[in-house]
PDB file of C-alpha atoms in Angstrom:
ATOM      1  CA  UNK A  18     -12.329  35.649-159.177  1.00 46.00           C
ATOM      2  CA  UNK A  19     -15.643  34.216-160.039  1.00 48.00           C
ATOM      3  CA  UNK A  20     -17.097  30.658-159.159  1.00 50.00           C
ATOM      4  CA  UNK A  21     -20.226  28.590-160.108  1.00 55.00           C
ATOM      5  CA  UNK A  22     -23.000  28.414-156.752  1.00 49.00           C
ATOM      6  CA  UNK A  23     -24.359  24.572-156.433  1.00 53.00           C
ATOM      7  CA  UNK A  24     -26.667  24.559-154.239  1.00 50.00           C
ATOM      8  CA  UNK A  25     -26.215  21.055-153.962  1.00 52.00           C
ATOM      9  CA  UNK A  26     -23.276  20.684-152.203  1.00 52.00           C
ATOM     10  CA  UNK A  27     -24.961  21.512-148.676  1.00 49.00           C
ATOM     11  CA  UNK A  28     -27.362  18.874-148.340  1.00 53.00           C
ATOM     12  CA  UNK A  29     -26.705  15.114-146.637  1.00 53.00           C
ATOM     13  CA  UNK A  30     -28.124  12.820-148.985  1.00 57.00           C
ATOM     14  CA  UNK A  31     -27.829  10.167-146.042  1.00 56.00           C
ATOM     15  CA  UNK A  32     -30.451  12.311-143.649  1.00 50.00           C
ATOM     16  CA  UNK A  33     -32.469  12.914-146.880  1.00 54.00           C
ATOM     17  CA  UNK A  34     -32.517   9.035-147.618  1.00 53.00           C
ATOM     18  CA  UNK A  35     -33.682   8.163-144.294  1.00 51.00           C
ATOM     19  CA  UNK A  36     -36.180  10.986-143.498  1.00 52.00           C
ATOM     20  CA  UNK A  37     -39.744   9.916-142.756  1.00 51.00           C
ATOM     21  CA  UNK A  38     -42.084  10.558-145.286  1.00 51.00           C
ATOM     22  CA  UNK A  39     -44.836  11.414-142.756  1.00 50.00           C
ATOM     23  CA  UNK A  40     -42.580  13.982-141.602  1.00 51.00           C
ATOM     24  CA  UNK A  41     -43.967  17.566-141.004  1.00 53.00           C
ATOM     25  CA  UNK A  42     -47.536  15.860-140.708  1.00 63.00           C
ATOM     26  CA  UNK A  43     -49.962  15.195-138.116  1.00 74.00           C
ATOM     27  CA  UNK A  44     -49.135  12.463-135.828  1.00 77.00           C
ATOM     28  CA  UNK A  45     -52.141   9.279-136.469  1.00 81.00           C
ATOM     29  CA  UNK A  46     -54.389   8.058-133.665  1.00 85.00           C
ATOM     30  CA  UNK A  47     -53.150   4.559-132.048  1.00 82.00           C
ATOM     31  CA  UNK A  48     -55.089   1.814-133.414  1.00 88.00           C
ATOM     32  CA  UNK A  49     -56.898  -0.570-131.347  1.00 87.00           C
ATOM     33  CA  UNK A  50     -54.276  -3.623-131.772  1.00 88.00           C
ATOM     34  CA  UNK A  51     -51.992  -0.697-130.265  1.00 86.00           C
ATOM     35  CA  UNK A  52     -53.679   0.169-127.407  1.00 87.00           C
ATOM     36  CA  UNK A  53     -54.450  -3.587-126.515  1.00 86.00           C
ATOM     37  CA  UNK A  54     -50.343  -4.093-126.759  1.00 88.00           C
ATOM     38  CA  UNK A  55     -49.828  -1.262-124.143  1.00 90.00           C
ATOM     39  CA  UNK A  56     -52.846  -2.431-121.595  1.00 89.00           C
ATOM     40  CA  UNK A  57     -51.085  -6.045-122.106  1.00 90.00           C
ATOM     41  CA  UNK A  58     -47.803  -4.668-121.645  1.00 90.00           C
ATOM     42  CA  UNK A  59     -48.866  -2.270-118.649  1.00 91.00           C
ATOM     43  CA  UNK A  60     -50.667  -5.434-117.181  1.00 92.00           C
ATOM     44  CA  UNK A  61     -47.347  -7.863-117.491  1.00 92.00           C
ATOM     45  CA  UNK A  62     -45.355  -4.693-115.679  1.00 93.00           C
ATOM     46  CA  UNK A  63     -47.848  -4.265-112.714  1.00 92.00           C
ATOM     47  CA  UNK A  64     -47.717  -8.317-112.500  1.00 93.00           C
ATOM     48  CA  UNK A  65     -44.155  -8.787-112.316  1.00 92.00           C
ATOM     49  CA  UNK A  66     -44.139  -5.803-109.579  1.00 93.00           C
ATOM     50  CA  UNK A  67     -47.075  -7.894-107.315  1.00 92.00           C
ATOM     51  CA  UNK A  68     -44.210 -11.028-108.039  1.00 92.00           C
ATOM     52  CA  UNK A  69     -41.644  -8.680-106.677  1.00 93.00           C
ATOM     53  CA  UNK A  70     -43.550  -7.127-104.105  1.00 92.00           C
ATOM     54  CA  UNK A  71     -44.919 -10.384-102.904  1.00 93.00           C
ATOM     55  CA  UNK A  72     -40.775 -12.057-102.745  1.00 92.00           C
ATOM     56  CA  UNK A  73     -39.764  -8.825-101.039  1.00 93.00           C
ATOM     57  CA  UNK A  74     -42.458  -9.351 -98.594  1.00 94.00           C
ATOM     58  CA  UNK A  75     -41.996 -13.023 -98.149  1.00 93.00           C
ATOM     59  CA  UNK A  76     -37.864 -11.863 -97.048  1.00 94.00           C
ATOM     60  CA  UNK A  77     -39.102  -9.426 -94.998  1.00 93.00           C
ATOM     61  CA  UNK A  78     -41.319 -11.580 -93.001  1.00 94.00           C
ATOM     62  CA  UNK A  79     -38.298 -14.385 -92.567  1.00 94.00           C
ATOM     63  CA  UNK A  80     -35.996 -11.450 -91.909  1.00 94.00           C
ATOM     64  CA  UNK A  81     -38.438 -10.793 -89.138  1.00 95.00           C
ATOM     65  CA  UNK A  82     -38.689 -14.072 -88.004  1.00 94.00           C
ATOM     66  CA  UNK A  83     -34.995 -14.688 -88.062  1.00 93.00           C
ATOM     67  CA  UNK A  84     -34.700 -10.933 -85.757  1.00 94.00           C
ATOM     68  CA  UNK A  85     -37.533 -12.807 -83.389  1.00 94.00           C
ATOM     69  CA  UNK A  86     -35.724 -15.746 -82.898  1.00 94.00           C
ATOM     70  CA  UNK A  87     -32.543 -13.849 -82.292  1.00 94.00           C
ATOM     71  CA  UNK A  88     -34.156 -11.879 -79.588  1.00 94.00           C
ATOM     72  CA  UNK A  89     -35.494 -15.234 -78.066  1.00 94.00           C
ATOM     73  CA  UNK A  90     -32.010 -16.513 -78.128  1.00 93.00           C
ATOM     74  CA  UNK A  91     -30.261 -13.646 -76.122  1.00 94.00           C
ATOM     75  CA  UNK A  92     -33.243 -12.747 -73.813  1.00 94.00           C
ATOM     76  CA  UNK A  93     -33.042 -16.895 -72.948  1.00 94.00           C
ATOM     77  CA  UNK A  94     -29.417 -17.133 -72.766  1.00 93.00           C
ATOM     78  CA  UNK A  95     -29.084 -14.500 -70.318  1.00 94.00           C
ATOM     79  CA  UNK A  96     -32.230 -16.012 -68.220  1.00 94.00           C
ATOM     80  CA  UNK A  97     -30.599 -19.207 -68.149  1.00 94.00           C
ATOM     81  CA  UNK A  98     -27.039 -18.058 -67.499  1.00 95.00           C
ATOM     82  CA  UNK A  99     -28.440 -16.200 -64.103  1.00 94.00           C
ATOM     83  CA  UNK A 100     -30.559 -19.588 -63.424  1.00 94.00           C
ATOM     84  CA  UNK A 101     -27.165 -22.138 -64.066  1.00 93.00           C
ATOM     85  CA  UNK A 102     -25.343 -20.102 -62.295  1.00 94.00           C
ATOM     86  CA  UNK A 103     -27.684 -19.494 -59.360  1.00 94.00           C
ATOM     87  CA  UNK A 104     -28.096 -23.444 -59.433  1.00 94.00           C
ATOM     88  CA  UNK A 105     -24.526 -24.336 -59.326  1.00 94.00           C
ATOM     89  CA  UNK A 106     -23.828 -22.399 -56.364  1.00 94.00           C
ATOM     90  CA  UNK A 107     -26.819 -23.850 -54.892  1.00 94.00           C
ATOM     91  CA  UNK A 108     -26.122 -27.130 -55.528  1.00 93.00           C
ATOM     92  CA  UNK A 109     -22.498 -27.343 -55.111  1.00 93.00           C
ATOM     93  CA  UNK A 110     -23.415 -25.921 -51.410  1.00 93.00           C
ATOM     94  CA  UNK A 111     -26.292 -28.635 -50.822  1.00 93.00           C
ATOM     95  CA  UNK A 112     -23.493 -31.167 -52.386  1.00 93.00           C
ATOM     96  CA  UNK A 113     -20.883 -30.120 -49.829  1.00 93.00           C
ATOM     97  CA  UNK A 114     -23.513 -30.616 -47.061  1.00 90.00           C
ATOM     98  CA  UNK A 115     -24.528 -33.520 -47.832  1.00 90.00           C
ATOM     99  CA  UNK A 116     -21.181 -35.473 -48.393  1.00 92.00           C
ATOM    100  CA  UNK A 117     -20.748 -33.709 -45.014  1.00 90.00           C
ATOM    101  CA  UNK A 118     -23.730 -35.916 -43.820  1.00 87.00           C
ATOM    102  CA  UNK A 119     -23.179 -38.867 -45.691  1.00 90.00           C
ATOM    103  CA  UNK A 120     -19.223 -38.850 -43.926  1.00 92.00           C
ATOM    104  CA  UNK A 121     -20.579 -37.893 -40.520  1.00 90.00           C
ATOM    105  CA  UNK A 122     -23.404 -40.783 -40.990  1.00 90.00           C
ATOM    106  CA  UNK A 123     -20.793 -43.509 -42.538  1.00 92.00           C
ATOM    107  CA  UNK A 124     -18.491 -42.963 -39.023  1.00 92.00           C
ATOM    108  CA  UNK A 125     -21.859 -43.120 -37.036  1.00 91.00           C
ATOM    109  CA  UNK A 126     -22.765 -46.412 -39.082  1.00 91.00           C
ATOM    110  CA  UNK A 127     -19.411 -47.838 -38.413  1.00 93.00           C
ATOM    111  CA  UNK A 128     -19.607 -46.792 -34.504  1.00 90.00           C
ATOM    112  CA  UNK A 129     -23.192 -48.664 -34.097  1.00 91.00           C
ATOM    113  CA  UNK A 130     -21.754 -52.156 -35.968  1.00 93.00           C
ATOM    114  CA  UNK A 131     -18.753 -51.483 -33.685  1.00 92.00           C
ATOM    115  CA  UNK A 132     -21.083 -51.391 -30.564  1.00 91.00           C
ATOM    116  CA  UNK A 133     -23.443 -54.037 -31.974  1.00 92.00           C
ATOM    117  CA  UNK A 134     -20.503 -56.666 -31.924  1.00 92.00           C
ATOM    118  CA  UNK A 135     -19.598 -55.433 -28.788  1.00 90.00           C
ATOM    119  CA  UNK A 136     -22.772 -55.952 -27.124  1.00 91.00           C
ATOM    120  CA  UNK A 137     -23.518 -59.368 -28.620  1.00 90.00           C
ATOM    121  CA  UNK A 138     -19.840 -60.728 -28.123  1.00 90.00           C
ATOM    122  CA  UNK A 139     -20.717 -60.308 -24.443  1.00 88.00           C
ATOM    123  CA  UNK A 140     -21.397 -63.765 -23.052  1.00 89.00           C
ATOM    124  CA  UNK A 141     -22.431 -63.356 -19.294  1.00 88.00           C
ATOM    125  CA  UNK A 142     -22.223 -67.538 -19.459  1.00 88.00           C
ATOM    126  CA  UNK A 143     -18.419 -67.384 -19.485  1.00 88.00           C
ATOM    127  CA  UNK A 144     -18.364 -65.077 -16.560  1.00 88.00           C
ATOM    128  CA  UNK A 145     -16.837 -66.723 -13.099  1.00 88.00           C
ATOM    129  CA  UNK A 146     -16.699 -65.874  -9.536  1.00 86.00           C
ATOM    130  CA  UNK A 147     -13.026 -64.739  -9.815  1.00 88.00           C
ATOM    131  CA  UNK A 148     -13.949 -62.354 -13.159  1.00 88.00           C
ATOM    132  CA  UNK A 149     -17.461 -61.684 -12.291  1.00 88.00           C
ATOM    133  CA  UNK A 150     -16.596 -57.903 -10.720  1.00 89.00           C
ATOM    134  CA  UNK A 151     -14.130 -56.820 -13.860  1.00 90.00           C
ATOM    135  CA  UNK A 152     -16.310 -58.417 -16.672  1.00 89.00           C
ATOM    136  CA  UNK A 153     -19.332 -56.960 -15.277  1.00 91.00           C
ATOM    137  CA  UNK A 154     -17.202 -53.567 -15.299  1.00 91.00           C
ATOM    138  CA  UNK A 155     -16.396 -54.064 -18.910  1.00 90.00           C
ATOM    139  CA  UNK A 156     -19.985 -54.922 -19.654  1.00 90.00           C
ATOM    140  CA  UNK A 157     -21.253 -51.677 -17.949  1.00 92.00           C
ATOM    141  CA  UNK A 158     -18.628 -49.569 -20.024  1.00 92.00           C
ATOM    142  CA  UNK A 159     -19.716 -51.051 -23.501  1.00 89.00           C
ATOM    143  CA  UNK A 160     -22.831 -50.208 -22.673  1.00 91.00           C
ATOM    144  CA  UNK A 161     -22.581 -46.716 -22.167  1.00 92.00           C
ATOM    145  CA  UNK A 162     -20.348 -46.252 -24.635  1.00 90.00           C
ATOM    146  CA  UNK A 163     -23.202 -47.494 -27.207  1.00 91.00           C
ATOM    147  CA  UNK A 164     -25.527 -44.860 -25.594  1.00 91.00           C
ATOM    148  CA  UNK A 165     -23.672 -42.004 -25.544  1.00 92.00           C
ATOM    149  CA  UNK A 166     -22.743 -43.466 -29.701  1.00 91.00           C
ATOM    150  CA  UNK A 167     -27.063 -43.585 -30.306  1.00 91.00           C
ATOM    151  CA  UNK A 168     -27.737 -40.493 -27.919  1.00 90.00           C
ATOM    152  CA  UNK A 169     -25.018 -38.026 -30.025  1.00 89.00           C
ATOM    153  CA  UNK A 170     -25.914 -39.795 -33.460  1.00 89.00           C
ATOM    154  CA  UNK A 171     -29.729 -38.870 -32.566  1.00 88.00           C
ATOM    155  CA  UNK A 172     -29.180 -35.577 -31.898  1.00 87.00           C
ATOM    156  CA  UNK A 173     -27.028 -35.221 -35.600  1.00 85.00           C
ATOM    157  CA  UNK A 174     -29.969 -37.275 -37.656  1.00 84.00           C
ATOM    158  CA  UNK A 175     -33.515 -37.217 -37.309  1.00 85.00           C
ATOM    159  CA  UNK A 176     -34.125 -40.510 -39.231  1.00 85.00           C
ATOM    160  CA  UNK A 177     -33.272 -42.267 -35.712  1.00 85.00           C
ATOM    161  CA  UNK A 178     -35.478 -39.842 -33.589  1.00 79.00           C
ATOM    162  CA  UNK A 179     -38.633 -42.361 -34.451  1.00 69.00           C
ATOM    163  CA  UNK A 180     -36.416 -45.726 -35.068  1.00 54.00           C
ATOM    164  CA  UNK A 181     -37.344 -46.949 -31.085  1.00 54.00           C
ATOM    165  CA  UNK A 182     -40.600 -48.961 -31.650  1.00 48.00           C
ATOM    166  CA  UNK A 183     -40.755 -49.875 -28.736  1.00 45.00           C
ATOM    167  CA  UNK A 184     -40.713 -46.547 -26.704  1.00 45.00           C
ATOM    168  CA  UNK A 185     -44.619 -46.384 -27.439  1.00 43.00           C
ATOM    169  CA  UNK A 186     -45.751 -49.598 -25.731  1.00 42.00           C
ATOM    170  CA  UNK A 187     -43.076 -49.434 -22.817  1.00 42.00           C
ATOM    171  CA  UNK A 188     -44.402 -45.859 -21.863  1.00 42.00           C
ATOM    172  CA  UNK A 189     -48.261 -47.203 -22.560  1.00 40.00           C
ATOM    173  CA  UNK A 190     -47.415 -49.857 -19.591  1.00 42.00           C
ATOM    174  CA  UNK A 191     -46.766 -47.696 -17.238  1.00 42.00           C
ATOM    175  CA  UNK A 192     -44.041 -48.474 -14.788  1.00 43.00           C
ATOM    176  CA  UNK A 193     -44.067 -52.132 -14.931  1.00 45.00           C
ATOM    177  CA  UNK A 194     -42.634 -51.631 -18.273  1.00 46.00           C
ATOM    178  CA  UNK A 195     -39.658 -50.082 -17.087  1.00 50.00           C
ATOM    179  CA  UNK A 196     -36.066 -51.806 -17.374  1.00 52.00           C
ATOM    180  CA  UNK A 197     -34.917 -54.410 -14.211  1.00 53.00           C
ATOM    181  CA  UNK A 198     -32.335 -52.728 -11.743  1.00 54.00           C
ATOM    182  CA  UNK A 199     -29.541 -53.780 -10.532  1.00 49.00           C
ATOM    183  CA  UNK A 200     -31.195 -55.147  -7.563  1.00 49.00           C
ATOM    184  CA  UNK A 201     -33.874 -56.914  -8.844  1.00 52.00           C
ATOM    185  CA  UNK A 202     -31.201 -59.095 -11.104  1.00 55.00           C
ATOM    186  CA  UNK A 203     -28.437 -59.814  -8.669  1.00 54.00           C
ATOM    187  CA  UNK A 204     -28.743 -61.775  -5.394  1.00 59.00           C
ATOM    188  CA  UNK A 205     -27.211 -59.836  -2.137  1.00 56.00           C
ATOM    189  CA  UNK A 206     -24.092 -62.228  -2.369  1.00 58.00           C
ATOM    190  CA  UNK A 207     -23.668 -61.220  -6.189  1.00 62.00           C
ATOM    191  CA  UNK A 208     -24.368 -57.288  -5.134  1.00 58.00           C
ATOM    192  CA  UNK A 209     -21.286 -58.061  -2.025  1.00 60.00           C
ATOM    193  CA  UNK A 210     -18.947 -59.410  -4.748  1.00 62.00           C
ATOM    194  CA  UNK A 211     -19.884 -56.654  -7.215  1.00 63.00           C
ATOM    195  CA  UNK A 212     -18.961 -54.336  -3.916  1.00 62.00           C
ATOM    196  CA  UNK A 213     -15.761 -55.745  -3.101  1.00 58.00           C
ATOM    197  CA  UNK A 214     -14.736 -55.987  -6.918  1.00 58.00           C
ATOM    198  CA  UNK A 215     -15.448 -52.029  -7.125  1.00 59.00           C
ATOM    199  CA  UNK A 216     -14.150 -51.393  -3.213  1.00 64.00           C
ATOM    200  CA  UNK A 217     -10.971 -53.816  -2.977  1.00 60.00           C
ATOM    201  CA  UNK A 218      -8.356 -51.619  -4.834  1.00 63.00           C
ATOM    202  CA  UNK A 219      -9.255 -48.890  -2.333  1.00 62.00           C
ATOM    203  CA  UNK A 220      -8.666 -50.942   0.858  1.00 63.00           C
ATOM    204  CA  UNK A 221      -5.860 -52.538  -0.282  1.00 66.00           C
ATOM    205  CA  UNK A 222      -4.317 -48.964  -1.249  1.00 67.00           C
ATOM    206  CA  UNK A 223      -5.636 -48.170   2.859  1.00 67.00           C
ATOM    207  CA  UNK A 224      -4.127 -51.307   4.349  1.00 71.00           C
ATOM    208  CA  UNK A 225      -1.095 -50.688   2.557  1.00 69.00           C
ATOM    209  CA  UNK A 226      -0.850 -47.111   4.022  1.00 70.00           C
ATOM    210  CA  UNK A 227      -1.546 -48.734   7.909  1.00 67.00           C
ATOM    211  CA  UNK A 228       1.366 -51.236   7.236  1.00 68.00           C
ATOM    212  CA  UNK A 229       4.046 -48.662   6.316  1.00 72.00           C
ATOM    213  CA  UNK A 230       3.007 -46.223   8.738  1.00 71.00           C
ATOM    214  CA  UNK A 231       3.391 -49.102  11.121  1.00 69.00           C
ATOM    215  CA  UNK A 232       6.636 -49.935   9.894  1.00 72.00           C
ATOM    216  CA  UNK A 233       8.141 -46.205  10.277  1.00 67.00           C
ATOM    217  CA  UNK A 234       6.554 -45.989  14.045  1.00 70.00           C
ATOM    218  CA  UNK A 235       8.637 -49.063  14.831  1.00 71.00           C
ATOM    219  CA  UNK A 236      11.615 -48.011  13.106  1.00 69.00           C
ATOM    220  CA  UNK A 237      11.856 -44.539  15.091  1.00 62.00           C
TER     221      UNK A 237
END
């Protein structure tokens, strides 16, 4: 069996259509418009990588920022947490105490007015013979009662400790400054009532004793 060869049969006419024509020579030199493209082209590239740089360091530095302020925020959270806390049990105990005062002061407040009316609501101009002894005995025991009321109050606040102004000129007079006995503002026939006010329960209690031991002698 014989055949024809055509040797054109194995070649693309496609490839051979679009083959360069400078192919299999020496590659040309760039021109100079070439060369200014690439500078321009390298410049635009190392310009938008500043641009990026520059935004990636712009987020950095409010990424730091943002960390800072986060630190801030915890370190002063915990600072002030111990503080509040320290404060509230500080103040809550000063609170206590003092509504402590302020309720011990109010029932010493009420206790002085309570004395105070008591001591001016005694009218010595309404006292007769008959009453003198047992008003005068009432008098006396409002009296103390007030000072025992300033002497305990004095002790509990100091805010009274100076309120006597007129402790410094009675102790600058010396002795004639002090307070009028008994004696000096009672005649003697006042000072026998006062005595037989204070003295009369007694003897009558004594006489009473004489009569019914008296009574049983004659009895027996």
């Amino acid at each position: 069996m014989s055949s024809n060869y055509d040797a054109t049969e194995f070649i693309d006419g496609d490839f051979e259509a679009h083959k360069s024509p400078l192919a299999g020579t020496t590659p040309r030199a760039p021109t100079r418009e070439e060369v200014d493209a690439r500078v321009a082209e390298a410049q635009q590239k190392l310009m938008d990588l500043r641009r990026a740089q520059e935004g990636l360091e712009r987020e950095r530095a409010a990424l730091e920022e943002t960390r800072r302020r986060q630190a801030e925020f915890h370190t002063g959270r915990e600072e002030m947490t111990r503080n509040l806390t320290r404060g509230v049990g500080l103040l809550e105990s000063a609170e206590f105490e003092a509504r402590r005062d302020a309720e011990q002061m109010a029932r010493a407040l009420a206790a002085f007015r309570e004395g105070l009316d008591k001591l001016t609501g005694i009218t010595e101009e309404s006292w007769t013979r008959e009453n003198f002894g047992v008003e005068l005995t009432r008098a006396l025991t409002v009296l103390e009662n007030a000072r025992m009321e300033w002497n305990s109050a004095r002790l509990k606040f100091p805010v009274l400790a100076g309120s006597e102004g007129g402790a410094a000129p009675a102790s600058a007079a010396g002795p004639a400054a002090r307070p009028p006995t008994l004696f000096e503002t009672h005649s003697f026939g006042d000072l026998c009532r006062i005595g037989f006010a204070f003295t009369w329960p007694v003897a009558a209690a004594a006489l009473a004793a004489v009569v019914l031991l008296f009574i049983f002698l004659l009895r027996h």
